[in-house]
Coordinates of N, CA and C in Angstrom, one line a residue:
P1 N -4.1 19.8 -11.7 CA -4.7 18.1 -12.7 C -4.4 17.5 -12.7
A2 N -5.3 18.0 -10.8 CA -6.0 17.3 -9.5 C -6.7 16.5 -10.4
P3 N -8.2 16.9 -11.1 CA -9.0 16.5 -11.5 C -9.5 16.0 -12.9
S4 N -8.4 16.1 -13.9 CA -7.7 15.2 -14.7 C -7.3 14.0 -14.4
V5 N -6.6 14.4 -13.7 CA -5.9 12.2 -13.3 C -7.4 12.2 -12.4
N6 N -7.8 12.2 -11.4 CA -9.4 11.7 -11.0 C -9.9 11.1 -12.2
T7 N -10.6 11.8 -13.2 CA -11.8 11.3 -14.3 C -11.0 10.2 -14.9
T8 N -8.8 10.6 -14.8 CA -8.6 8.8 -15.7 C -8.4 7.8 -14.6
V9 N -8.3 8.0 -13.5 CA -8.4 7.3 -12.1 C -9.4 6.3 -12.3
I10 N -10.4 7.5 -11.6 CA -12.0 6.3 -11.1 C -12.4 5.5 -11.9
P11 N -12.3 6.0 -13.5 CA -13.1 5.7 -14.3 C -12.3 4.2 -14.6
E12 N -10.9 3.9 -14.4 CA -10.2 3.0 -14.6 C -9.7 2.2 -13.5
C13 N -10.3 2.3 -12.3 CA -10.3 1.4 -11.0 C -11.4 0.7 -11.2
R14 N -12.4 1.8 -11.6 CA -14.5 0.4 -11.6 C -14.5 -0.2 -12.0
E15 N -13.5 0.0 -13.4 CA -13.6 -1.5 -14.5 C -12.6 -2.4 -13.8
E16 N -11.8 -1.8 -13.6 CA -10.7 -3.1 -13.1 C -10.6 -3.1 -11.6
Q17 N -11.8 -3.2 -11.0 CA -12.2 -3.4 -9.2 C -11.6 -4.4 -8.4
F18 N -11.8 -5.5 -9.5 CA -10.8 -6.7 -8.7 C -9.0 -6.3 -9.0
P19 N -8.7 -6.4 -10.2 CA -7.2 -6.3 -10.5 C -6.8 -5.0 -9.6
C20 N -7.5 -4.4 -9.6 CA -7.1 -2.6 -9.2 C -6.8 -3.2 -7.4
T21 N -7.6 -3.9 -6.6 CA -7.4 -3.7 -5.9 C -6.1 -4.4 -5.1
R22 N -6.2 -5.9 -5.9 CA -5.0 -6.3 -5.7 C -4.0 -5.5 -6.0
L23 N -3.8 -5.5 -7.2 CA -2.6 -3.7 -7.3 C -2.1 -3.6 -6.4
Y24 N -3.5 -2.2 -5.9 CA -3.4 -1.7 -4.7 C -2.5 -1.8 -3.4
S25 N -3.4 -3.4 -3.6 CA -3.0 -3.4 -2.1 C -1.5 -3.8 -2.0
V26 N -0.8 -4.3 -2.7 CA 0.0 -4.9 -3.6 C 1.7 -3.6 -3.0
H27 N 1.5 -2.7 -3.8 CA 1.8 -2.2 -4.5 C 1.2 -0.7 -3.2
K28 N 0.4 -1.0 -2.9 CA 0.0 0.1 -1.3 C 0.4 1.4 -2.3
P29 N -0.2 2.5 -2.9 CA -0.3 2.8 -4.2 C -1.5 4.2 -2.8
V30 N -1.7 3.4 -2.5 CA -3.2 3.9 -1.7 C -2.8 5.9 -1.4
K31 N -1.3 6.5 -1.2 CA -1.4 7.2 -1.0 C -1.3 8.6 -1.6
Q32 N -0.8 8.0 -3.4 CA -0.6 8.6 -4.1 C -2.4 8.7 -4.7
C33 N -2.7 7.3 -4.4 CA -4.6 7.4 -4.9 C -5.1 8.9 -3.9
I34 N -4.4 8.8 -3.2 CA -6.2 9.6 -2.5 C -5.7 11.0 -2.7
S35 N -5.1 11.6 -3.6 CA -4.7 12.9 -3.8 C -5.5 12.7 -5.0
Y36 N -5.9 11.6 -5.7 CA -7.0 11.4 -6.8 C -8.4 11.7 -6.1
L37 N -8.1 10.5 -5.4 CA -10.3 9.9 -5.2 C -10.1 8.7 -5.3
C38 N -9.0 8.3 -6.2 CA -9.5 6.6 -6.0 C -9.1 6.2 -4.0
V39 N -8.9 6.3 -3.7 CA -8.8 5.7 -2.8 C -10.0 5.8 -2.5
T40 N -11.3 7.1 -2.9 CA -12.1 6.1 -1.1 C -13.4 5.6 -2.1
S41 N -13.2 4.5 -4.1 CA -13.3 3.8 -4.3 C -12.4 2.7 -3.8
V42 N -11.5 2.3 -4.5 CA -10.7 1.6 -4.0 C -11.1 0.9 -2.3
R43 N -11.0 1.6 -0.6 CA -10.8 1.9 -0.1 C -12.1 0.9 0.7
R44 N -13.3 1.0 -0.4 CA -14.5 0.3 -0.1 C -14.4 -0.9 -0.9
M45 N -13.7 -1.0 -1.8 CA -13.7 -2.3 -2.1 C -12.8 -3.0 -1.0
Y46 N -12.0 -2.0 -0.5 CA -11.0 -3.4 1.0 C -12.0 -3.9 1.9
I47 N -12.9 -2.4 2.9 CA -13.9 -2.8 3.5 C -15.2 -4.0 3.1
I48 N -15.8 -4.0 2.4 CA -16.7 -5.1 1.7 C -16.0 -6.3 1.6
N49 N -14.6 -6.3 0.4 CA -13.6 -8.0 0.0 C -13.0 -8.6 2.2

């Protein structure tokens, strides 16, 4: 089920880059996202932002 979530999380996170970054930063779901790989996209946004 890992790939299934990854595909759903990646596109959603990418579309909502700004909101996703804020939500993730506040909710700190990085640990959970780390399993899906979304952390990679979110992490880059943190560094760039």
